[in-house]
Amino acid sequence: MDFPFPDPVYPPLREFWAGVELHELRFPRCASCQNFVWYPQPNCPNCGGGVFVWTRISGPARIFSWTLVRRALHTPLKPIVPYVPVIVAFEDAPGVRLVSRWINPESQTPTIGQQVSIVFEDFGAPGLITGKIAPFVR
Amino acid sequence: MKNAMTRKYFMNARSWGKLTPYEDVRGEVAIVGVGETAQTASSGRDPIAMAAEAIAIALDDAGLQPEDVDGLMFRGGMADQFTAAAFQQYFGTTRALWICSEGGAMSWAGTAPYEAAMALRHGSASVIVNAFTVNWATQAKSGSGGGPGAYHREEALKANLELPFGFYPQPVYFAMMAQRHMYEYGTTAAQLGAIAVTSRSHASTHPGAVMRDKTLTLDEYLATPPFIDPLRVPDCCLISDGAAAYVMTSREQARACAKPLVSVLGLAEATDAGGTFFAQHRHFTTTAQFYSAPAAYRMAGITPADVDVLAIYDPFTIAALMQIEDMGFCEKGAGGAFVEGNRLSFRRSRAQGGLPFNTHGGLLSHSYLLGMSHVVELVRQLRGEAANQVEEARIGVYGGFTGGLTSTLVLGSAA
């Protein structure tokens, strides 16, 4: 399958995908200034610190933006069209925005600002079975 | 976040972007020649041959010979660009060339004159060509080559955190920005459409535009269903084949050239701290023009009110709208209402309350030359030889854009 899966052992993100396997969302937090630094960087842009603690997030998440992709713009993604990519922000992780997908059988599209739940489902959800797990929102 | 955010708000916020430190080069460089090939759909043309053709036209325009050229700028890291070896091969010259890979199109179409100014100062070169060529229409048709998405597809963090969720390619990024801009500021589809309609109108009467003789009304725009909400096909740039070049020299040497003087009055470059990771840009609906435009105006000694003709890198209507705001032509968030009607038409000058914008049709309707044609068009406007000539155009500004990087270039016809 040529679905564009992530590389679960790509070093800067190994902790992230290890968390997803356990149905947890974890983001790197600077050990010295406590700021979340996302995407991962070698050093904290706030204080220059180089030690990060991957911290589990379980608080509220909200839709920051979204779109509805009605036709395939990239052939490997064709099996999931139409789909709704979203950017999500977290109340207890300021500065973190996660790119995800909206999976909700009850409504085709979300609204900005809407509170959402994180769900862990197959990368191809709802229709395609890939055997790999991703964090989605609904 | 619903209220229009003021400049003060941004300045007080933790810094989210920064200027590239530039020395003042006001008036040190002139653009003396411009040239473009035909801009077309998939043509099978060789990109290097197209670049050579554009350079030959630009040199002829300047009244210069290939032997006069001692500097060449192109885009490093992009395939099929025009190098020194190609120059010598095509023009039969043997002269050694000063080479700079910080040229080409996108934001660099606006900052190449800075590198040229440094070369002129240091005596590294005296007549410098900046060229850019693209055959992505041909590549798209044949399925070969990287195309516009290659960088984003291959970047490791994007490949691992964005592509698997379908946050790719560029229309997805900009659709999300448009969606958010609409939420924050009440921008409407018809307002984005006004940019597409004006761009098409300009292209329709521009002999070099892919969309020459093609029209688009606002009703037709609105009747086109979104394919990636809220973006419609006319919100997105063309994909085409073509090349363009411009020739730079010192203002002193420029006076001996064939055409009226167009000088570089100011320029600047700025970077968003989020780089090319659009999802992580702190101000998702604001570009780094917020930093680069005021710096370029400062060097030039102008304000936005002095700008007679504007050319903005417009891969999507929303990208143009954000930059019009960020470059200070209206309040942040007020861009939607600002661009309505004929505000951006070349026929409505600043004195008439207009803001002549992308008078060649831009990436939306002229061609996919990634900003090179924008600079070419400004030079023609300031010489008074444009197809859609703005009355009394004396100051022209280019807003360049590449991921998290922006540039602002101020050109003037006044000596």
Coordinates of C-alpha atoms in Angstrom, one line a residue:
Chain A
M1 CA 0.0 0.0 0.0
D2 CA 1.4 3.4 -1.0
F3 CA -0.5 5.3 1.7
P4 CA 1.9 8.0 3.1
F5 CA 2.5 6.4 6.5
P6 CA 4.8 8.1 9.0
D7 CA 8.1 6.4 9.9
P8 CA 7.5 5.3 13.5
V9 CA 11.2 5.2 14.3
Y10 CA 12.1 8.6 12.9
P11 CA 14.1 9.7 15.9
P12 CA 12.6 13.2 16.6
L13 CA 9.1 11.7 16.6
R14 CA 9.7 8.2 18.1
E15 CA 8.1 9.3 21.4
F16 CA 5.1 10.7 19.6
W17 CA 4.3 7.6 17.7
A18 CA 5.1 5.4 20.7
G19 CA 2.4 7.3 22.6
V20 CA -0.1 6.9 19.8
E21 CA 0.4 3.2 20.0
L22 CA -0.8 3.5 23.6
H23 CA -3.6 5.8 22.6
E24 CA -1.9 8.7 24.2
L25 CA -0.9 12.1 22.8
R26 CA 2.5 13.3 24.0
F27 CA 4.3 16.5 23.1
P28 CA 7.9 17.6 24.0
R29 CA 8.2 20.2 26.7
C30 CA 11.3 22.1 27.5
A31 CA 12.8 20.8 30.8
S32 CA 14.1 24.3 31.8
C33 CA 11.4 26.8 30.8
Q34 CA 8.4 24.4 30.6
N35 CA 7.3 25.6 27.2
F36 CA 6.0 23.1 24.7
V37 CA 8.2 23.0 21.6
W38 CA 6.3 21.7 18.5
Y39 CA 7.4 20.6 16.0
P40 CA 10.4 19.0 17.7
Q41 CA 13.6 21.1 17.5
P42 CA 17.1 20.4 18.9
N43 CA 16.8 23.5 21.1
C44 CA 14.0 25.4 22.7
P45 CA 13.4 28.6 20.7
N46 CA 12.4 30.3 24.0
C47 CA 15.3 29.6 26.3
G48 CA 17.8 27.6 24.2
G49 CA 17.4 24.5 26.4
G50 CA 18.1 21.1 24.8
V51 CA 16.3 18.7 27.2
F52 CA 12.7 17.9 26.5
V53 CA 10.2 15.9 28.5
W54 CA 7.5 14.2 26.5
T55 CA 4.3 15.1 28.3
R56 CA 1.0 13.4 27.9
I57 CA -1.9 15.7 27.0
S58 CA -5.4 14.8 28.0
G59 CA -7.2 18.2 28.3
P60 CA -9.6 19.8 25.9
A61 CA -8.8 20.2 22.2
R62 CA -10.4 22.6 19.8
I63 CA -10.5 23.0 16.0
F64 CA -8.1 25.7 14.9
S65 CA -8.9 25.3 11.2
W66 CA -10.1 22.8 8.7
T67 CA -10.9 22.1 5.1
L68 CA -12.8 19.6 3.0
V69 CA -10.7 17.9 0.3
R70 CA -13.3 16.9 -2.2
R71 CA -11.0 15.5 -4.8
A72 CA -7.6 13.8 -4.7
L73 CA -4.7 16.3 -4.9
H74 CA -2.1 13.6 -4.2
T75 CA -2.6 10.1 -5.6
P76 CA -1.6 8.1 -2.5
L77 CA -4.4 9.9 -0.6
K78 CA -7.1 9.1 -3.2
P79 CA -8.5 6.1 -1.2
I80 CA -9.6 8.5 1.7
V81 CA -11.2 11.3 -0.5
P82 CA -13.3 13.1 0.5
Y83 CA -11.6 13.9 3.8
V84 CA -11.3 16.7 6.3
P85 CA -7.8 17.6 7.4
V86 CA -7.8 19.7 10.6
I87 CA -5.4 21.7 12.7
V88 CA -6.2 21.2 16.4
A89 CA -5.0 23.3 19.4
F90 CA -4.9 22.2 23.0
E91 CA -5.8 24.1 26.2
D92 CA -3.1 22.5 28.3
A93 CA -0.4 22.6 25.7
P94 CA -0.1 26.3 24.6
G95 CA 1.7 26.7 21.2
V96 CA 1.0 23.1 20.1
R97 CA -0.9 22.6 16.9
L98 CA -1.5 19.1 15.7
V99 CA -2.4 18.3 12.1
S100 CA -5.0 15.5 12.1
R101 CA -8.3 14.5 10.4
W102 CA -11.9 14.9 11.3
I103 CA -13.7 11.5 11.6
N104 CA -17.3 11.9 12.6
P105 CA -20.1 9.9 11.1
E106 CA -22.6 12.5 12.4
S107 CA -21.3 15.6 10.6
Q108 CA -19.2 16.0 7.5
T109 CA -17.3 19.1 8.7
P110 CA -16.4 20.7 12.0
T111 CA -16.5 24.4 12.9
I112 CA -13.6 26.5 14.1
G113 CA -13.4 26.7 17.9
Q114 CA -15.5 23.5 18.3
Q115 CA -14.3 21.3 21.2
V116 CA -13.3 17.9 19.9
S117 CA -12.3 14.5 21.3
I118 CA -9.1 12.7 20.3
V119 CA -9.8 9.2 19.0
F120 CA -7.2 6.6 17.9
E121 CA -8.3 4.8 14.8
D122 CA -6.9 3.2 11.6
F123 CA -5.0 5.7 9.4
G124 CA -7.5 4.9 6.6
A125 CA -10.6 5.5 8.7
P126 CA -13.4 5.4 8.1
G127 CA -13.3 3.3 5.0
L128 CA -9.8 2.0 4.4
I129 CA -8.1 -0.5 6.6
T130 CA -4.3 0.0 6.8
G131 CA -3.5 -1.8 10.0
K132 CA -1.8 1.3 11.5
I133 CA -3.1 3.7 14.2
A134 CA -3.4 7.4 14.0
P135 CA -4.8 10.2 16.3
F136 CA -7.9 11.7 14.8
V137 CA -10.5 14.1 16.1
R138 CA -14.3 14.0 16.3
Chain B
M1 CA -9.5 36.6 18.2
K2 CA -12.7 37.8 16.4
N3 CA -11.8 41.5 16.6
A4 CA -9.4 43.0 14.0
M5 CA -6.0 42.8 15.5
T6 CA -3.9 45.9 15.3
R7 CA -0.3 46.3 14.5
K8 CA 0.4 47.2 18.2
Y9 CA -1.0 43.8 19.2
F10 CA 1.5 42.0 17.0
M11 CA 4.4 44.1 18.1
N12 CA 3.7 43.5 21.7
A13 CA 3.4 39.8 21.2
R14 CA 6.4 37.6 21.6
S15 CA 8.4 38.0 18.4
W16 CA 7.2 35.5 15.7
G17 CA 9.4 36.7 12.8
K18 CA 12.6 38.5 12.0
L19 CA 14.2 40.6 9.4
T20 CA 17.3 39.6 7.6
P21 CA 19.9 42.3 8.4
Y22 CA 20.5 44.3 5.3
E23 CA 22.7 47.3 4.6
D24 CA 21.1 50.3 3.0
V25 CA 21.4 49.9 -0.7
R26 CA 19.0 52.6 -1.8
G27 CA 19.6 53.6 -5.4
E28 CA 22.7 51.4 -5.9
V29 CA 21.1 49.0 -8.4
A30 CA 19.0 49.6 -11.5
I31 CA 17.0 47.0 -13.5
V32 CA 17.8 47.8 -17.1
G33 CA 16.5 44.9 -19.0
V34 CA 13.5 42.5 -18.7
G35 CA 12.6 39.5 -20.9
E36 CA 10.1 36.7 -20.9
T37 CA 9.4 33.7 -23.2
A38 CA 5.9 32.8 -24.1
Q39 CA 4.1 31.4 -21.1
T40 CA 2.2 28.3 -22.0
A41 CA 0.5 25.1 -21.0
S42 CA 2.5 21.9 -21.3
S43 CA 4.9 22.6 -24.2
G44 CA 7.7 20.1 -24.0
R45 CA 10.2 23.0 -24.2
D46 CA 13.6 22.6 -22.6
P47 CA 13.8 24.8 -19.4
I48 CA 17.4 25.7 -20.1
A49 CA 16.6 26.8 -23.6
M50 CA 13.7 28.8 -22.3
A51 CA 16.0 30.6 -19.8
A52 CA 18.4 31.4 -22.6
E53 CA 15.6 32.9 -24.7
A54 CA 14.4 35.1 -21.8
I55 CA 18.0 36.3 -21.1
A56 CA 18.5 37.1 -24.8
I57 CA 15.3 39.2 -24.8
A58 CA 16.3 40.9 -21.5
L59 CA 19.8 41.8 -22.8
D60 CA 18.3 43.1 -26.0
D61 CA 15.8 45.2 -24.0
A62 CA 18.7 46.8 -22.1
G63 CA 20.7 47.4 -25.2
L64 CA 23.5 45.1 -23.9
Q65 CA 25.4 42.2 -25.4
P66 CA 26.0 38.8 -23.9
E67 CA 29.7 39.7 -23.6
D68 CA 28.7 42.6 -21.3
V69 CA 27.4 40.1 -18.7
D70 CA 29.8 39.2 -15.9
G71 CA 27.3 38.0 -13.2
L72 CA 24.6 35.4 -13.2
M73 CA 22.0 34.7 -10.5
F74 CA 19.7 31.6 -10.3
R75 CA 17.8 29.6 -7.7
G76 CA 20.1 27.1 -6.0
G77 CA 18.6 23.8 -5.0
M78 CA 16.0 23.9 -7.8
A79 CA 16.4 21.6 -10.8
D80 CA 16.9 22.8 -14.3
Q81 CA 18.1 26.3 -13.6
F82 CA 20.4 28.3 -15.8
T83 CA 24.1 28.1 -14.7
A84 CA 27.3 29.7 -15.9
A85 CA 28.1 26.7 -18.1
A86 CA 24.8 27.1 -19.8
F87 CA 25.3 30.8 -20.3
Q88 CA 28.7 30.3 -22.0
Q89 CA 27.3 27.4 -24.1
Y90 CA 24.2 29.3 -25.3
F91 CA 25.8 32.7 -25.8
G92 CA 29.3 31.6 -26.9
T93 CA 31.1 33.7 -24.3
T94 CA 34.3 32.8 -22.5
R95 CA 34.2 35.5 -19.8
A96 CA 34.2 34.2 -16.3
L97 CA 31.0 34.9 -14.5
W98 CA 30.3 35.9 -10.9
I99 CA 27.7 33.3 -9.8
C100 CA 25.1 33.6 -7.0
S101 CA 22.6 30.9 -6.3
E102 CA 20.5 33.3 -4.1
G103 CA 18.6 34.5 -7.1
G104 CA 15.6 33.2 -9.1
A105 CA 12.0 33.7 -8.4
M106 CA 9.6 33.6 -5.3
S107 CA 10.9 35.7 -2.5
W108 CA 14.3 35.8 -4.2
A109 CA 12.9 37.7 -7.2
G110 CA 12.7 40.5 -4.6
T111 CA 16.0 40.1 -2.9
A112 CA 18.3 39.2 -5.9
P113 CA 19.0 43.0 -6.2
Y114 CA 20.5 43.0 -2.7
E115 CA 23.0 40.4 -3.7
A116 CA 23.6 42.3 -6.9
A117 CA 24.2 45.5 -4.9
M118 CA 26.8 43.7 -2.8
A119 CA 28.5 42.4 -5.9
L120 CA 28.6 45.9 -7.5
R121 CA 30.0 47.4 -4.3
H122 CA 32.8 44.8 -4.1
G123 CA 33.5 44.9 -7.8
S124 CA 32.6 41.2 -8.2
A125 CA 30.4 42.0 -11.2
S126 CA 29.0 44.9 -13.1
V127 CA 26.2 43.5 -15.3
I128 CA 24.2 40.8 -13.5
V129 CA 21.4 38.6 -15.0
N130 CA 18.8 37.0 -12.7
A131 CA 16.9 34.2 -14.5
F132 CA 14.2 31.7 -13.6
T133 CA 12.7 29.0 -15.7
V134 CA 10.0 26.4 -15.0
N135 CA 8.5 23.6 -17.1
W136 CA 6.1 22.2 -14.4
A137 CA 3.2 22.1 -16.9
T138 CA 5.2 19.7 -19.0
Q139 CA 6.3 17.7 -15.9
A140 CA 2.7 17.5 -14.7
K141 CA 1.6 16.1 -18.0
S142 CA 4.3 13.6 -18.2
G143 CA 4.2 12.6 -14.6
S144 CA 8.0 13.2 -14.3
G145 CA 9.9 15.6 -12.1
G146 CA 9.2 16.9 -8.6
G147 CA 6.6 19.6 -9.3
P148 CA 5.6 22.3 -6.8
G149 CA 4.9 19.9 -4.0
A150 CA 8.2 18.0 -3.9
Y151 CA 9.8 20.1 -1.2
H152 CA 6.8 19.7 1.1
R153 CA 6.5 16.0 0.4
E154 CA 10.1 15.3 1.1
E155 CA 10.6 17.4 4.3
A156 CA 10.9 14.9 7.1
L157 CA 8.6 16.5 9.7
K158 CA 5.9 17.2 7.1
A159 CA 6.3 13.7 5.8
N160 CA 5.7 12.3 9.2
L161 CA 3.2 14.7 10.8
E162 CA 1.3 16.2 7.9
L163 CA 1.2 14.1 4.8
P164 CA -0.2 11.0 6.6
F165 CA -3.3 13.2 7.5
G166 CA -3.7 14.6 4.1
F167 CA -2.3 18.1 5.0
Y168 CA -0.7 18.4 1.6
P169 CA -0.1 19.8 -1.0
Q170 CA -0.2 23.7 -1.0
P171 CA -3.9 24.1 -1.7
V172 CA -4.6 22.4 1.6
Y173 CA -2.4 24.8 3.5
F174 CA -4.0 27.9 2.0
A175 CA -7.5 26.6 2.2
M176 CA -7.0 26.3 5.9
M177 CA -5.6 29.8 6.1
A178 CA -8.6 31.1 4.1
Q179 CA -11.0 29.2 6.4
R180 CA -9.4 30.7 9.5
H181 CA -9.2 34.2 7.9
M182 CA -12.9 34.0 7.3
Y183 CA -13.5 33.0 10.9
E184 CA -11.3 35.7 12.4
Y185 CA -12.3 38.6 10.2
G186 CA -15.5 37.7 8.4
T187 CA -13.9 37.5 5.0
T188 CA -16.2 36.1 2.3
A189 CA -15.9 33.9 -0.8
A190 CA -17.0 36.9 -3.0
Q191 CA -14.1 38.9 -1.6
L192 CA -11.5 36.3 -2.4
G193 CA -13.3 36.1 -5.8
A194 CA -12.7 39.8 -6.4
I195 CA -9.0 39.1 -6.5
A196 CA -9.4 36.2 -8.9
V197 CA -11.7 38.3 -11.1
T198 CA -9.5 41.3 -11.3
S199 CA -6.4 39.1 -12.0
R200 CA -8.2 37.5 -14.8
S201 CA -9.4 40.8 -16.2
H202 CA -5.8 42.0 -16.2
A203 CA -4.5 38.8 -17.9
S204 CA -7.3 39.0 -20.5
T205 CA -5.7 42.2 -22.0
H206 CA -2.1 41.2 -21.4
P207 CA -0.5 39.7 -24.6
G208 CA 2.0 37.6 -22.5
A209 CA -0.6 36.0 -20.2
V210 CA -1.7 32.3 -20.4
M211 CA -5.2 33.6 -19.8
R212 CA -5.2 36.4 -22.4
D213 CA -8.6 36.8 -24.0
K214 CA -10.1 34.7 -21.2
T215 CA -12.7 36.3 -18.9
L216 CA -14.1 35.5 -15.4
T217 CA -17.0 37.2 -13.8
L218 CA -17.8 37.2 -10.1
D219 CA -21.0 35.2 -10.8
E220 CA -19.0 32.6 -12.7
Y221 CA -16.5 32.5 -9.8
L222 CA -19.2 31.9 -7.3
A223 CA -21.0 29.3 -9.5
T224 CA -17.8 27.3 -9.5
P225 CA -18.0 24.8 -6.5
P226 CA -15.2 24.7 -4.0
F227 CA -12.9 21.7 -4.5
I228 CA -11.1 22.3 -1.2
D229 CA -13.3 24.5 1.0
P230 CA -13.4 27.4 0.6
L231 CA -11.0 27.4 -2.4
R232 CA -12.3 27.2 -5.9
V233 CA -10.1 26.5 -9.0
P234 CA -9.9 30.2 -9.8
D235 CA -8.5 30.8 -6.3
C236 CA -5.4 28.8 -7.3
C237 CA -2.4 29.6 -9.5
L238 CA -1.9 28.3 -13.0
I239 CA 0.7 25.6 -13.7
S240 CA 2.6 26.7 -16.9
D241 CA 5.9 26.5 -18.7
G242 CA 8.1 29.6 -19.3
A243 CA 11.1 31.6 -18.3
A244 CA 11.9 35.2 -17.4
A245 CA 15.0 37.2 -16.7
Y246 CA 16.0 40.7 -15.6
V247 CA 19.3 42.5 -15.9
M248 CA 20.8 44.6 -13.1
T249 CA 23.6 47.1 -13.1
S250 CA 24.7 50.2 -11.2
R251 CA 22.6 53.3 -11.6
E252 CA 25.5 55.1 -13.3
Q253 CA 25.9 52.4 -15.9
A254 CA 22.1 52.2 -16.3
R255 CA 22.0 55.7 -17.7
A256 CA 23.8 54.4 -20.8
C257 CA 21.2 51.6 -21.3
A258 CA 18.4 51.7 -23.8
K259 CA 15.4 52.1 -21.6
P260 CA 14.2 54.7 -19.0
L261 CA 15.8 54.2 -15.6
V262 CA 14.1 51.9 -13.0
S263 CA 16.0 51.8 -9.7
V264 CA 15.8 49.7 -6.6
L265 CA 14.8 52.1 -3.8
G266 CA 14.4 49.7 -1.0
L267 CA 14.2 46.0 -0.2
A268 CA 13.9 43.7 2.7
E269 CA 13.6 40.0 3.6
A270 CA 11.9 38.5 6.7
T271 CA 11.3 35.0 8.0
D272 CA 8.4 33.6 10.1
A273 CA 9.7 31.7 13.1
G274 CA 7.6 28.8 12.0
G275 CA 9.5 28.4 8.7
T276 CA 7.8 26.4 6.1
F277 CA 5.6 24.7 8.7
F278 CA 2.5 26.7 8.0
A279 CA 0.4 24.8 10.7
Q280 CA 2.9 26.1 13.3
H281 CA 2.9 29.8 12.2
R282 CA 1.9 31.6 15.4
H283 CA -0.1 34.1 13.4
F284 CA -1.6 31.7 10.9
T285 CA -3.3 34.3 8.8
T286 CA -0.5 36.8 8.8
T287 CA 2.7 36.6 6.7
A288 CA 6.2 37.8 7.3
Q289 CA 5.4 40.8 5.0
F290 CA 4.4 42.3 8.4
Y291 CA 8.2 42.6 9.0
S292 CA 9.7 42.9 5.5
A293 CA 7.3 45.5 4.0
P294 CA 7.9 48.3 6.6
A295 CA 11.7 47.7 6.4
A296 CA 11.7 48.1 2.6
Y297 CA 9.5 51.2 2.8
R298 CA 11.9 52.7 5.4
M299 CA 14.9 52.1 3.1
A300 CA 13.1 53.6 0.2
G301 CA 11.8 56.5 2.2
I302 CA 8.1 55.9 1.3
T303 CA 4.9 54.8 2.9
P304 CA 2.2 52.5 1.5
A305 CA 0.3 55.6 0.3
D306 CA 3.2 56.3 -2.1
V307 CA 2.9 53.0 -4.0
D308 CA 1.4 53.4 -7.4
V309 CA 1.4 49.8 -8.5
L310 CA 1.6 46.6 -6.5
A311 CA 2.7 43.1 -7.6
I312 CA 2.2 40.3 -5.0
Y313 CA 3.2 36.7 -5.1
D314 CA -0.3 35.1 -5.4
P315 CA -0.2 31.3 -5.4
F316 CA -3.8 31.6 -4.0
T317 CA -6.2 34.5 -3.6
I318 CA -5.9 34.3 0.2
A319 CA -2.1 34.6 0.0
A320 CA -2.5 37.9 -1.9
L321 CA -5.2 39.1 0.5
M322 CA -3.0 38.4 3.6
Q323 CA 0.0 40.2 2.1
I324 CA -2.1 43.2 1.0
E325 CA -3.0 43.6 4.7
D326 CA 0.4 42.8 6.0
M327 CA 2.1 45.3 3.7
G328 CA 0.0 48.0 5.2
F329 CA -2.5 48.9 2.5
C330 CA -5.4 48.4 4.9
E331 CA -5.9 47.3 8.5
K332 CA -5.2 43.7 9.4
G333 CA -8.4 41.8 8.7
A334 CA -10.0 44.5 6.6
G335 CA -8.5 43.1 3.4
G336 CA -11.7 41.4 2.3
A337 CA -13.8 44.5 2.2
F338 CA -10.8 46.4 0.8
V339 CA -10.4 44.3 -2.3
E340 CA -14.1 44.3 -3.3
G341 CA -15.3 45.8 -6.5
N342 CA -12.7 47.4 -8.8
R343 CA -10.3 48.5 -6.1
L344 CA -7.4 46.4 -7.5
S345 CA -8.0 47.3 -11.2
F346 CA -5.1 49.0 -13.1
R347 CA -7.7 51.6 -14.3
R348 CA -8.3 52.8 -10.7
S349 CA -5.2 54.7 -9.6
R350 CA -4.3 55.5 -6.0
A351 CA -5.6 59.0 -6.6
Q352 CA -8.9 57.4 -7.4
G353 CA -8.9 55.3 -4.3
G354 CA -7.6 52.2 -6.1
L355 CA -4.6 49.9 -5.6
P356 CA -3.5 48.6 -9.0
F357 CA -2.5 45.0 -8.3
N358 CA -0.9 42.3 -10.4
T359 CA -1.6 44.2 -13.6
H360 CA -0.3 41.3 -15.7
G361 CA -2.6 38.8 -14.0
G362 CA -0.2 37.3 -11.5
L363 CA 0.3 33.6 -10.8
L364 CA -3.5 33.3 -10.8
S365 CA -3.9 34.3 -14.5
H366 CA -0.7 35.4 -16.1
S367 CA 1.7 32.4 -15.5
Y368 CA 3.4 30.2 -13.0
L369 CA 6.7 32.1 -13.2
L370 CA 6.7 32.3 -9.4
G371 CA 7.1 36.1 -9.2
M372 CA 9.6 36.8 -11.9
S373 CA 6.9 38.0 -14.2
H374 CA 5.7 40.2 -11.4
V375 CA 9.0 42.1 -11.3
V376 CA 9.1 42.2 -15.1
E377 CA 5.7 43.8 -15.1
L378 CA 6.6 46.4 -12.5
V379 CA 9.6 47.5 -14.6
R380 CA 7.3 47.9 -17.6
Q381 CA 4.8 49.8 -15.6
L382 CA 7.5 52.2 -14.3
R383 CA 8.8 52.7 -17.8
G384 CA 5.3 53.4 -19.1
E385 CA 5.3 50.5 -21.5
A386 CA 2.9 48.1 -19.8
A387 CA 0.0 46.4 -21.5
N388 CA -2.3 47.5 -18.7
Q389 CA -0.6 50.8 -18.0
V390 CA -1.3 52.5 -14.7
E391 CA -1.4 56.3 -15.0
E392 CA 1.7 58.0 -13.7
A393 CA 3.2 54.9 -12.2
R394 CA 6.4 56.1 -10.4
I395 CA 6.7 53.6 -7.4
G396 CA 6.1 49.9 -7.8
V397 CA 6.3 47.3 -5.1
Y398 CA 6.8 43.6 -5.3
G399 CA 5.7 41.4 -2.4
G400 CA 7.6 38.0 -2.6
F401 CA 6.8 34.9 -0.7
T402 CA 8.3 31.4 -0.2
G403 CA 7.0 29.4 2.7
G404 CA 7.8 31.3 5.8
L405 CA 10.1 33.7 3.9
T406 CA 8.9 37.0 2.4
S407 CA 10.6 39.8 0.5
T408 CA 9.6 43.3 -0.4
L409 CA 11.1 45.2 -3.3
V410 CA 10.5 48.9 -3.9
L411 CA 11.2 50.1 -7.4
G412 CA 11.1 53.7 -8.6
S413 CA 11.2 55.4 -12.0
A414 CA 12.3 58.7 -10.5
A415 CA 16.1 59.2 -10.7

